[in-house]
XYZ file of C-alpha atoms in Angstrom:
345
model
C -124.057 182.804 8.091
C -125.562 179.974 6.025
C -123.254 177.194 4.922
C -122.128 177.308 1.302
C -123.709 174.505 -0.713
C -121.508 173.198 -3.500
C -122.986 171.972 -6.810
C -123.806 168.269 -6.770
C -121.354 166.038 -8.649
C -122.486 162.539 -9.596
C -119.933 160.068 -8.152
C -117.887 158.554 -10.957
C -114.700 156.962 -9.573
C -116.283 153.580 -8.764
C -118.360 153.402 -11.967
C -116.213 154.568 -14.853
C -113.209 153.346 -16.810
C -110.863 156.177 -17.738
C -107.735 156.217 -19.892
C -104.813 158.656 -19.820
C -106.453 161.124 -17.449
C -104.963 164.410 -16.238
C -103.027 163.784 -13.017
C -105.623 165.773 -11.074
C -108.225 163.069 -11.717
C -105.931 160.416 -10.284
C -106.088 162.130 -6.916
C -108.320 160.495 -4.318
C -111.900 161.772 -4.325
C -113.699 162.544 -1.022
C -114.240 159.317 0.896
C -111.742 157.380 -1.236
C -109.014 155.590 0.712
C -105.745 154.195 -0.616
C -105.653 150.595 0.608
C -102.477 149.357 -1.058
C -99.806 150.501 -3.500
C -97.824 147.964 -5.492
C -94.657 148.893 -7.332
C -93.357 147.267 -10.498
C -96.684 146.116 -11.903
C -96.870 145.777 -15.683
C -99.959 146.671 -17.711
C -99.501 143.576 -19.836
C -102.524 144.149 -22.055
C -102.023 147.750 -23.134
C -98.421 148.624 -22.233
C -96.543 145.342 -22.247
C -92.964 145.946 -21.144
C -93.687 149.115 -19.138
C -92.914 149.288 -15.432
C -95.722 150.921 -13.476
C -97.489 151.329 -10.156
C -100.856 149.840 -9.251
C -102.938 151.636 -6.627
C -105.789 149.808 -4.895
C -108.433 152.031 -3.283
C -111.870 151.333 -1.859
C -113.453 152.504 -5.145
C -111.127 151.631 -8.025
C -107.811 150.420 -9.368
C -105.374 152.946 -10.807
C -102.233 152.217 -12.807
C -99.652 154.598 -14.185
C -96.444 154.164 -16.145
C -93.122 154.980 -14.504
C -91.517 156.306 -17.684
C -94.643 157.947 -19.113
C -96.873 159.181 -16.277
C -99.379 160.542 -18.782
C -100.192 156.908 -19.596
C -102.568 155.769 -16.886
C -105.769 153.871 -16.111
C -108.646 154.198 -13.669
C -110.935 151.155 -13.332
C -114.026 151.527 -11.146
C -115.041 148.353 -9.315
C -118.676 148.717 -10.406
C -117.557 148.263 -14.029
C -115.832 144.938 -13.319
C -117.595 141.792 -14.544
C -115.021 139.183 -13.600
C -111.542 138.857 -12.066
C -109.373 135.778 -12.547
C -105.745 134.670 -12.273
C -104.305 133.116 -15.439
C -101.038 132.808 -17.328
C -99.992 135.714 -19.534
C -96.955 136.528 -21.663
C -95.087 139.477 -20.175
C -92.098 141.196 -21.741
C -90.711 141.796 -18.262
C -91.490 138.424 -16.665
C -92.047 136.051 -19.562
C -94.793 133.472 -19.054
C -96.211 134.066 -15.557
C -99.379 134.333 -13.513
C -101.269 137.567 -14.073
C -104.457 139.278 -12.952
C -107.118 139.294 -15.695
C -109.941 141.816 -15.255
C -112.975 141.828 -17.564
C -115.048 145.033 -17.501
C -118.021 146.592 -19.245
C -118.667 150.305 -19.713
C -121.156 151.937 -22.068
C -121.913 148.638 -23.858
C -118.210 148.016 -24.565
C -116.247 145.202 -22.957
C -112.644 145.765 -21.922
C -109.956 143.423 -20.670
C -107.053 144.453 -18.456
C -104.075 142.249 -17.552
C -101.665 143.129 -14.750
C -98.445 141.247 -14.005
C -96.287 141.758 -10.932
C -92.713 141.956 -12.180
C -91.350 140.880 -8.781
C -91.468 137.036 -8.476
C -93.389 135.269 -5.701
C -95.686 138.173 -4.806
C -99.303 136.940 -4.558
C -100.318 140.210 -2.906
C -101.407 141.590 -6.293
C -104.012 138.830 -6.530
C -105.135 138.581 -2.907
C -105.529 142.310 -2.310
C -107.453 143.105 -5.488
C -109.721 140.056 -5.218
C -110.514 140.702 -1.552
C -111.153 144.431 -1.949
C -113.366 143.890 -4.988
C -115.347 141.286 -3.055
C -115.821 143.765 -0.206
C -117.098 146.303 -2.739
C -119.536 143.846 -4.313
C -121.088 142.896 -0.975
C -121.788 146.473 0.196
C -124.063 148.034 -2.473
C -126.453 149.681 0.005
C -123.821 152.334 0.781
C -123.571 153.395 -2.870
C -126.756 152.470 -4.757
C -130.410 153.402 -4.656
C -132.302 150.202 -3.818
C -136.005 149.474 -4.265
C -137.886 146.607 -2.617
C -134.820 145.138 -0.892
C -134.358 143.594 2.540
C -133.554 146.714 4.556
C -136.262 146.566 7.246
C -137.325 143.744 9.556
C -140.151 143.974 12.104
C -140.318 147.723 11.429
C -136.680 148.098 12.447
C -133.942 149.251 10.088
C -131.205 146.675 9.448
C -128.270 148.910 10.312
C -125.098 148.853 8.237
C -121.597 148.986 9.769
C -120.737 152.641 10.614
C -124.419 153.601 10.299
C -126.266 155.572 12.988
C -129.996 156.321 13.065
C -130.650 160.013 13.719
C -134.408 159.935 13.478
C -137.382 157.693 12.686
C -140.370 159.619 11.307
C -143.692 157.784 11.403
C -146.778 158.594 9.359
C -144.922 159.430 6.118
C -146.896 159.067 2.879
C -145.072 157.816 -0.229
C -146.703 159.624 -3.168
C -145.597 157.216 -5.881
C -149.250 156.648 -6.776
C -152.411 158.781 -6.568
C -153.647 157.008 -3.448
C -150.351 157.283 -1.565
C -148.906 154.645 0.761
C -148.485 155.169 4.494
C -145.164 154.220 6.061
C -142.192 155.403 8.059
C -138.919 157.153 7.212
C -135.513 156.424 8.764
C -132.895 159.180 8.618
C -129.308 158.015 9.200
C -125.806 159.346 8.619
C -125.526 157.340 5.374
C -128.984 157.217 3.779
C -132.713 157.766 3.993
C -134.926 154.656 4.074
C -138.711 154.593 3.671
C -140.887 151.486 4.047
C -144.646 150.808 3.933
C -146.477 149.853 7.109
C -148.471 147.107 5.384
C -145.542 145.633 3.414
C -141.944 146.035 4.587
C -140.622 144.897 1.199
C -142.228 147.942 -0.401
C -139.334 150.272 0.403
C -136.617 152.514 -0.914
C -133.070 152.998 0.368
C -131.466 156.233 -0.840
C -127.792 156.996 0.007
C -126.915 160.656 0.335
C -124.086 160.327 -2.189
C -126.712 159.704 -4.880
C -129.182 162.291 -3.621
C -128.778 164.963 -6.302
C -131.283 167.269 -4.599
C -133.513 167.472 -1.522
C -136.230 170.118 -1.302
C -139.736 171.047 -0.207
C -142.204 171.517 -3.058
C -145.836 172.407 -3.534
C -147.767 169.800 -5.547
C -151.397 168.700 -5.770
C -150.982 166.802 -2.482
C -149.775 169.950 -0.730
C -146.222 170.664 0.464
C -144.033 167.573 0.273
C -140.457 166.380 0.752
C -138.862 165.649 -2.640
C -135.700 163.670 -3.349
C -134.056 163.613 -6.770
C -131.550 160.819 -7.337
C -128.425 161.018 -9.488
C -128.562 160.161 -13.175
C -126.236 157.201 -12.617
C -128.771 155.853 -10.108
C -131.876 155.969 -12.322
C -132.700 159.677 -11.976
C -135.796 159.124 -9.802
C -137.921 161.895 -8.327
C -139.472 160.661 -5.066
C -142.105 162.550 -3.084
C -143.165 162.092 0.555
C -145.825 163.918 2.559
C -145.156 164.667 6.224
C -147.688 166.453 8.445
C -147.787 168.986 9.968
C -145.719 171.411 7.878
C -143.518 172.299 10.859
C -142.519 168.652 11.088
C -141.857 168.583 7.341
C -139.575 171.609 7.644
C -137.596 169.923 10.444
C -137.061 166.788 8.349
C -136.020 168.787 5.282
C -133.433 170.711 7.335
C -132.058 167.593 9.007
C -131.780 165.580 5.770
C -130.177 168.528 3.948
C -127.592 168.948 6.709
C -126.744 165.234 6.843
C -126.508 165.109 3.052
C -123.972 167.967 3.014
C -121.875 166.180 5.637
C -122.062 162.885 3.733
C -121.073 164.480 0.416
C -118.070 166.139 2.043
C -116.877 162.864 3.590
C -118.774 159.874 2.178
C -118.813 156.422 3.739
C -118.570 153.918 0.870
C -118.656 150.808 3.055
C -115.513 149.076 1.772
C -113.397 148.181 4.798
C -110.085 146.425 4.250
C -106.637 146.475 5.794
C -103.464 145.048 4.332
C -102.059 142.366 6.645
C -99.019 143.967 8.336
C -96.880 140.846 8.108
C -97.266 140.631 4.352
C -94.426 142.738 3.022
C -94.076 143.587 -0.627
C -90.530 142.775 -1.797
C -88.524 145.714 -3.018
C -89.336 146.268 -6.694
C -86.709 145.606 -9.275
C -85.019 148.737 -10.548
C -86.905 150.161 -13.501
C -84.913 150.983 -16.646
C -83.690 154.541 -16.638
C -85.900 156.867 -18.623
C -84.488 158.142 -21.904
C -83.320 161.754 -21.802
C -86.115 162.984 -24.046
C -89.059 165.293 -23.601
C -92.428 163.602 -23.949
C -94.959 166.018 -25.353
C -98.598 165.616 -24.294
C -100.767 164.144 -27.003
C -104.486 163.775 -27.466
C -105.212 160.183 -28.361
C -108.812 159.144 -28.848
C -107.967 155.457 -29.117
C -106.203 154.793 -25.814
C -108.967 152.319 -25.013
C -108.515 150.371 -28.259
C -105.720 148.195 -26.843
C -108.021 147.002 -24.055
C -111.025 145.805 -26.048
C -112.013 142.311 -24.966
C -111.303 139.625 -27.532
C -114.944 138.833 -28.177
C -116.299 141.333 -30.700
C -119.758 142.865 -30.343
C -122.432 140.907 -32.214
C -123.289 143.805 -34.503
C -119.689 144.103 -35.753
C -119.362 140.376 -36.263
C -122.613 140.287 -38.215
C -121.510 143.084 -40.557
C -118.453 141.219 -41.831
C -115.599 142.930 -43.736
C -116.199 146.341 -45.286
C -114.370 148.206 -48.054
C -111.953 150.982 -47.051
C -111.477 153.568 -49.792
C -108.381 154.895 -47.991
C -106.617 151.508 -48.170
C -108.310 150.065 -51.210
C -108.919 146.881 -49.203
C -111.674 145.080 -47.339
C -111.091 145.436 -43.593
C -112.717 144.400 -40.323
C -115.284 147.001 -39.139
C -113.699 149.522 -36.789
C -115.063 149.950 -33.298
C -116.556 153.246 -32.200
C -113.874 155.863 -31.529
C -111.166 154.043 -33.556
C -109.796 155.474 -36.812
C -107.370 154.086 -39.374
C -104.864 156.781 -38.428
C -104.994 155.805 -34.773
C -104.250 152.167 -35.577
C -100.884 153.221 -37.020
C -100.018 155.615 -34.203
C -97.118 154.630 -31.945
C -97.511 155.773 -28.321
Protein backbone atom coordinates (compact mmCIF):
# COMPACT_ATOMS: atom_id res chain seq x y z
CA UNK A 1 0.00 0.00 0.00
CA UNK A 2 1.36 3.44 -0.93
CA UNK A 3 2.21 5.80 1.89
CA UNK A 4 -0.30 8.56 2.56
CA UNK A 5 1.10 11.95 1.56
CA UNK A 6 -0.13 14.81 3.72
CA UNK A 7 -0.73 18.30 2.27
CA UNK A 8 2.34 20.51 2.45
CA UNK A 9 2.28 23.16 5.18
CA UNK A 10 4.71 26.07 4.90
CA UNK A 11 6.75 26.19 8.15
CA UNK A 12 5.71 29.19 10.21
CA UNK A 13 6.87 28.79 13.83
CA UNK A 14 10.36 30.25 13.27
CA UNK A 15 9.18 33.08 10.99
CA UNK A 16 6.02 34.56 12.44
CA UNK A 17 5.00 36.64 15.44
CA UNK A 18 1.65 35.54 16.85
CA UNK A 19 -0.48 37.03 19.62
CA UNK A 20 -3.10 35.32 21.80
CA UNK A 21 -3.15 32.08 19.83
CA UNK A 22 -5.36 29.06 20.54
CA UNK A 23 -3.52 26.70 22.90
CA UNK A 24 -3.20 24.15 20.09
CA UNK A 25 -0.80 26.45 18.23
CA UNK A 26 1.44 26.70 21.27
CA UNK A 27 2.15 22.99 21.03
CA UNK A 28 5.52 22.03 19.59
CA UNK A 29 5.51 21.53 15.82
CA UNK A 30 7.34 18.55 14.24
CA UNK A 31 11.08 18.95 14.76
CA UNK A 32 10.63 21.63 17.44
CA UNK A 33 12.40 20.93 20.73
CA UNK A 34 11.80 22.58 24.09
CA UNK A 35 15.25 23.72 25.24
CA UNK A 36 14.36 25.56 28.43
CA UNK A 37 11.33 26.66 30.44
CA UNK A 38 11.56 29.62 32.80
CA UNK A 39 8.92 30.32 35.40
CA UNK A 40 7.96 33.74 36.74
CA UNK A 41 8.92 35.78 33.69
CA UNK A 42 7.01 39.03 33.20
CA UNK A 43 5.98 40.36 29.79
CA UNK A 44 6.98 43.86 30.81
CA UNK A 45 6.06 45.52 27.53
CA UNK A 46 2.54 44.23 26.96
CA UNK A 47 1.42 42.73 30.28
CA UNK A 48 3.41 44.55 32.94
CA UNK A 49 2.63 43.05 36.33
CA UNK A 50 1.58 39.61 35.03
CA UNK A 51 3.40 36.48 36.12
CA UNK A 52 4.06 34.14 33.20
CA UNK A 53 6.17 31.36 31.75
CA UNK A 54 8.75 31.75 29.00
CA UNK A 55 9.48 28.73 26.81
CA UNK A 56 12.66 28.62 24.73
CA UNK A 57 12.62 26.20 21.79
CA UNK A 58 14.92 25.71 18.82
CA UNK A 59 12.53 27.77 16.65
CA UNK A 60 10.89 30.44 18.81
CA UNK A 61 10.13 32.00 22.16
CA UNK A 62 6.69 31.49 23.69
CA UNK A 63 5.23 33.30 26.69
CA UNK A 64 1.90 32.82 28.40
CA UNK A 65 0.22 34.42 31.39
CA UNK A 66 -0.35 32.39 34.54
CA UNK A 67 -3.66 34.04 35.40
CA UNK A 68 -4.90 34.45 31.82
CA UNK A 69 -3.58 31.60 29.66
CA UNK A 70 -5.40 32.99 26.63
CA UNK A 71 -2.88 35.85 26.71
CA UNK A 72 0.22 34.51 25.01
CA UNK A 73 2.99 35.23 22.51
CA UNK A 74 4.95 33.28 19.93
CA UNK A 75 8.09 34.97 18.55
CA UNK A 76 9.92 33.22 15.72
CA UNK A 77 13.70 33.69 15.76
CA UNK A 78 13.76 34.61 12.06
CA UNK A 79 11.69 37.71 12.87
CA UNK A 80 14.18 38.98 15.47
CA UNK A 81 16.34 41.95 14.46
CA UNK A 82 18.19 42.55 17.71
CA UNK A 83 18.39 41.26 21.30
CA UNK A 84 19.88 43.31 24.13
CA UNK A 85 19.90 43.48 27.93
CA UNK A 86 18.84 46.84 29.38
CA UNK A 87 17.09 48.31 32.40
CA UNK A 88 13.29 48.29 32.41
CA UNK A 89 10.60 49.31 34.89
CA UNK A 90 8.71 46.24 36.08
CA UNK A 91 5.67 46.27 38.33
CA UNK A 92 6.88 43.02 39.88
CA UNK A 93 10.60 43.78 40.17
CA UNK A 94 10.87 47.55 39.95
CA UNK A 95 13.88 48.86 38.04
CA UNK A 96 15.86 45.80 36.89
CA UNK A 97 17.71 44.23 34.00
CA UNK A 98 15.42 42.90 31.28
CA UNK A 99 15.63 41.22 27.90
CA UNK A 100 14.74 43.60 25.05
CA UNK A 101 13.83 41.96 21.73
CA UNK A 102 13.29 44.03 18.57
CA UNK A 103 11.44 42.23 15.76
CA UNK A 104 10.04 42.93 12.31
CA UNK A 105 7.10 41.16 10.68
CA UNK A 106 5.15 42.26 7.62
CA UNK A 107 6.83 45.70 7.56
CA UNK A 108 5.89 46.38 11.20
CA UNK A 109 8.45 46.60 13.98
CA UNK A 110 7.65 45.18 17.41
CA UNK A 111 9.44 45.37 20.73
CA UNK A 112 9.16 42.77 23.48
CA UNK A 113 10.57 43.13 27.01
CA UNK A 114 10.88 40.19 29.39
CA UNK A 115 11.88 40.47 33.04
CA UNK A 116 12.71 37.55 35.31
CA UNK A 117 10.86 38.18 38.56
CA UNK A 118 13.30 35.98 40.50
CA UNK A 119 16.45 38.02 41.42
CA UNK A 120 19.94 36.97 40.33
CA UNK A 121 18.87 34.70 37.46
CA UNK A 122 20.94 35.48 34.34
CA UNK A 123 19.68 32.30 32.69
CA UNK A 124 16.94 34.28 30.93
CA UNK A 125 19.61 36.29 29.12
CA UNK A 126 22.23 33.60 28.49
CA UNK A 127 19.84 30.95 27.20
CA UNK A 128 17.89 33.17 24.81
CA UNK A 129 20.99 34.92 23.46
CA UNK A 130 22.86 31.64 22.92
CA UNK A 131 19.95 29.81 21.29
CA UNK A 132 19.19 32.73 18.99
CA UNK A 133 22.84 32.85 17.97
CA UNK A 134 22.74 29.13 17.17
CA UNK A 135 19.67 29.76 15.02
CA UNK A 136 21.29 32.65 13.15
CA UNK A 137 24.39 30.64 12.26
CA UNK A 138 22.53 27.64 10.78
CA UNK A 139 20.39 29.02 7.91
CA UNK A 140 21.23 26.23 5.45
CA UNK A 141 18.94 23.85 7.37
CA UNK A 142 15.93 26.14 6.95
CA UNK A 143 16.39 28.43 3.93
CA UNK A 144 16.73 28.06 0.19
CA UNK A 145 20.18 29.41 -0.70
CA UNK A 146 21.48 30.46 -4.12
CA UNK A 147 25.14 30.97 -5.01
CA UNK A 148 26.44 30.23 -1.50
CA UNK A 149 29.51 28.35 -0.29
CA UNK A 150 28.08 24.83 -0.12
CA UNK A 151 30.51 22.95 -2.39
CA UNK A 152 34.30 22.83 -2.44
CA UNK A 153 36.38 20.85 -4.94
CA UNK A 154 33.17 19.19 -6.15
CA UNK A 155 32.49 17.89 -2.65
CA UNK A 156 29.49 18.91 -0.56
CA UNK A 157 30.34 20.75 2.66
CA UNK A 158 28.34 18.53 4.99
CA UNK A 159 26.31 20.00 7.83
CA UNK A 160 26.16 18.44 11.32
CA UNK A 161 23.63 15.54 11.29
CA UNK A 162 23.71 15.49 7.47
CA UNK A 163 24.28 12.30 5.47
CA UNK A 164 24.76 12.06 1.70
CA UNK A 165 22.50 9.40 0.18
CA UNK A 166 23.44 9.91 -3.43
CA UNK A 167 25.49 12.08 -5.79
CA UNK A 168 24.02 12.27 -9.30
CA UNK A 169 26.38 13.51 -12.00
CA UNK A 170 25.40 14.90 -15.39
CA UNK A 171 22.36 16.87 -14.17
CA UNK A 172 21.28 19.83 -16.31
CA UNK A 173 19.92 22.94 -14.56
CA UNK A 174 17.26 24.35 -16.91
CA UNK A 175 17.22 27.88 -15.51
CA UNK A 176 18.12 29.19 -18.96
CA UNK A 177 17.46 27.99 -22.53
CA UNK A 178 20.98 26.62 -22.92
CA UNK A 179 20.98 24.71 -19.63
CA UNK A 180 23.96 24.29 -17.31
CA UNK A 181 25.63 20.95 -16.65
CA UNK A 182 26.38 20.01 -13.05
CA UNK A 183 25.84 17.50 -10.30
CA UNK A 184 23.12 16.91 -7.70
CA UNK A 185 23.66 15.85 -4.08
CA UNK A 186 20.76 14.15 -2.29
CA UNK A 187 21.02 14.12 1.51
CA UNK A 188 18.71 13.55 4.47
CA UNK A 189 18.27 17.32 4.92
CA UNK A 190 18.36 18.92 1.46
CA UNK A 191 19.08 18.69 -2.24
CA UNK A 192 22.11 20.62 -3.55
CA UNK A 193 22.94 21.26 -7.21
CA UNK A 194 26.13 22.94 -8.45
CA UNK A 195 27.60 23.70 -11.89
CA UNK A 196 30.68 21.84 -13.07
CA UNK A 197 32.31 24.99 -14.45
CA UNK A 198 31.49 27.24 -11.47
CA UNK A 199 30.90 25.80 -7.99
CA UNK A 200 29.42 29.10 -6.78
CA UNK A 201 26.60 28.71 -9.29
CA UNK A 202 24.50 26.48 -7.03
CA UNK A 203 21.28 26.02 -5.14
CA UNK A 204 20.70 24.45 -1.73
CA UNK A 205 17.09 23.40 -1.15
CA UNK A 206 16.00 22.00 2.26
CA UNK A 207 13.16 19.52 2.19
CA UNK A 208 11.17 21.54 4.72
CA UNK A 209 10.78 24.26 2.08
CA UNK A 210 10.21 21.89 -0.83
CA UNK A 211 6.49 22.44 -1.42
CA UNK A 212 6.40 19.89 -4.24
CA UNK A 213 8.65 17.45 -6.11
CA UNK A 214 7.50 15.91 -9.38
CA UNK A 215 8.38 14.73 -12.87
CA UNK A 216 7.02 16.92 -15.66
CA UNK A 217 7.04 17.04 -19.43
CA UNK A 218 8.38 20.33 -20.82
CA UNK A 219 10.08 21.42 -24.04
CA UNK A 220 13.34 19.87 -22.81
CA UNK A 221 11.63 16.52 -22.28
CA UNK A 222 10.82 14.88 -18.93
CA UNK A 223 12.48 16.70 -16.05
CA UNK A 224 12.70 16.77 -12.25
CA UNK A 225 10.84 19.81 -10.89
CA UNK A 226 11.08 21.33 -7.42
CA UNK A 227 8.68 23.99 -6.18
CA UNK A 228 9.80 25.92 -3.11
CA UNK A 229 7.54 27.31 -0.39
CA UNK A 230 6.08 30.79 -0.69
CA UNK A 231 8.04 31.92 2.37
CA UNK A 232 11.22 30.88 0.55
CA UNK A 233 10.68 32.81 -2.69
CA UNK A 234 8.27 30.40 -4.41
CA UNK A 235 10.81 29.20 -7.01
CA UNK A 236 10.13 26.53 -9.61
CA UNK A 237 13.40 24.75 -10.44
CA UNK A 238 13.83 22.23 -13.24
CA UNK A 239 16.60 19.65 -13.76
CA UNK A 240 17.10 17.15 -16.57
CA UNK A 241 18.49 13.71 -15.74
CA UNK A 242 19.11 11.06 -18.40
CA UNK A 243 18.09 8.34 -18.99
CA UNK A 244 14.45 8.44 -17.86
CA UNK A 245 14.92 5.37 -15.66
CA UNK A 246 17.57 7.26 -13.73
CA UNK A 247 15.25 10.27 -13.47
CA UNK A 248 12.50 8.08 -12.04
CA UNK A 249 14.89 6.68 -9.40
CA UNK A 250 15.92 10.18 -8.30
CA UNK A 251 12.31 11.39 -8.14
CA UNK A 252 11.34 8.42 -5.94
CA UNK A 253 14.33 8.82 -3.63
CA UNK A 254 13.90 12.59 -3.19
CA UNK A 255 10.14 12.20 -2.60
CA UNK A 256 10.74 9.54 0.06
CA UNK A 257 13.42 11.57 1.85
CA UNK A 258 11.24 14.67 1.71
CA UNK A 259 8.34 12.84 3.40
CA UNK A 260 10.68 11.63 6.15
CA UNK A 261 12.13 15.12 6.63
CA UNK A 262 8.70 16.78 6.81
CA UNK A 263 7.57 14.27 9.44
CA UNK A 264 10.66 14.88 11.60
CA UNK A 265 12.63 17.92 10.40
CA UNK A 266 16.19 18.70 11.43
CA UNK A 267 16.36 22.47 12.01
CA UNK A 268 20.04 22.55 12.96
CA UNK A 269 19.76 24.38 16.29
CA UNK A 270 21.64 22.33 18.88
CA UNK A 271 21.76 23.57 22.45
CA UNK A 272 21.70 22.05 25.91
CA UNK A 273 21.07 23.84 29.18
CA UNK A 274 24.09 23.47 31.46
CA UNK A 275 23.04 20.95 34.14
CA UNK A 276 24.71 22.82 36.98
CA UNK A 277 22.78 25.99 36.27
CA UNK A 278 19.62 25.62 38.31
CA UNK A 279 16.74 28.02 38.04
CA UNK A 280 15.72 29.19 41.53
CA UNK A 281 12.21 28.30 42.57
CA UNK A 282 9.86 30.98 41.26
CA UNK A 283 8.14 33.26 43.68
CA UNK A 284 4.54 32.31 44.35
CA UNK A 285 2.24 33.98 41.86
CA UNK A 286 -0.77 35.88 43.23
CA UNK A 287 -3.82 33.69 43.48
CA UNK A 288 -6.16 34.07 40.54
CA UNK A 289 -9.43 35.85 41.22
CA UNK A 290 -12.45 33.55 41.42
CA UNK A 291 -13.95 34.83 38.18
CA UNK A 292 -14.65 33.32 34.80
CA UNK A 293 -12.65 34.84 31.97
CA UNK A 294 -14.63 34.72 28.76
CA UNK A 295 -12.72 34.37 25.48
CA UNK A 296 -12.59 37.57 23.50
CA UNK A 297 -11.57 38.43 19.98
CA UNK A 298 -9.16 41.32 20.12
CA UNK A 299 -7.67 42.58 16.88
CA UNK A 300 -5.24 44.91 18.62
CA UNK A 301 -3.28 42.52 20.83
CA UNK A 302 -0.17 43.54 18.91
CA UNK A 303 -0.70 47.26 19.50
CA UNK A 304 1.03 47.21 22.90
CA UNK A 305 4.20 45.84 21.30
CA UNK A 306 4.76 48.36 18.51
CA UNK A 307 8.33 49.62 18.59
CA UNK A 308 8.69 53.22 19.70
CA UNK A 309 9.91 54.47 16.34
CA UNK A 310 6.89 55.12 14.12
CA UNK A 311 6.86 54.17 10.44
CA UNK A 312 7.99 57.02 8.19
CA UNK A 313 4.67 57.21 6.37
CA UNK A 314 2.73 57.79 9.62
CA UNK A 315 5.19 60.37 10.84
CA UNK A 316 5.00 62.23 7.54
CA UNK A 317 1.19 62.38 7.63
CA UNK A 318 1.04 64.29 10.91
CA UNK A 319 -2.15 64.61 13.00
CA UNK A 320 -5.51 63.88 11.38
CA UNK A 321 -9.05 64.87 12.36
CA UNK A 322 -11.24 62.26 14.06
CA UNK A 323 -14.95 62.90 13.56
CA UNK A 324 -15.74 60.45 16.38
CA UNK A 325 -13.74 62.46 18.93
CA UNK A 326 -13.96 65.88 17.36
CA UNK A 327 -10.18 66.19 17.81
CA UNK A 328 -6.97 65.95 15.83
CA UNK A 329 -5.21 62.69 16.70
CA UNK A 330 -2.06 60.79 15.75
CA UNK A 331 -2.66 58.48 12.73
CA UNK A 332 -3.64 54.99 13.85
CA UNK A 333 -1.56 52.03 12.80
CA UNK A 334 -3.03 49.31 10.62
CA UNK A 335 -5.36 47.03 12.59
CA UNK A 336 -5.89 49.54 15.45
CA UNK A 337 -9.26 51.22 16.05
CA UNK A 338 -10.36 53.92 18.47
CA UNK A 339 -12.54 51.39 20.27
CA UNK A 340 -9.62 49.04 20.79
CA UNK A 341 -7.51 51.78 22.36
CA UNK A 342 -10.08 52.08 25.17
CA UNK A 343 -10.49 48.34 25.67
CA UNK A 344 -9.20 46.90 28.95
CA UNK A 345 -7.85 43.34 28.66
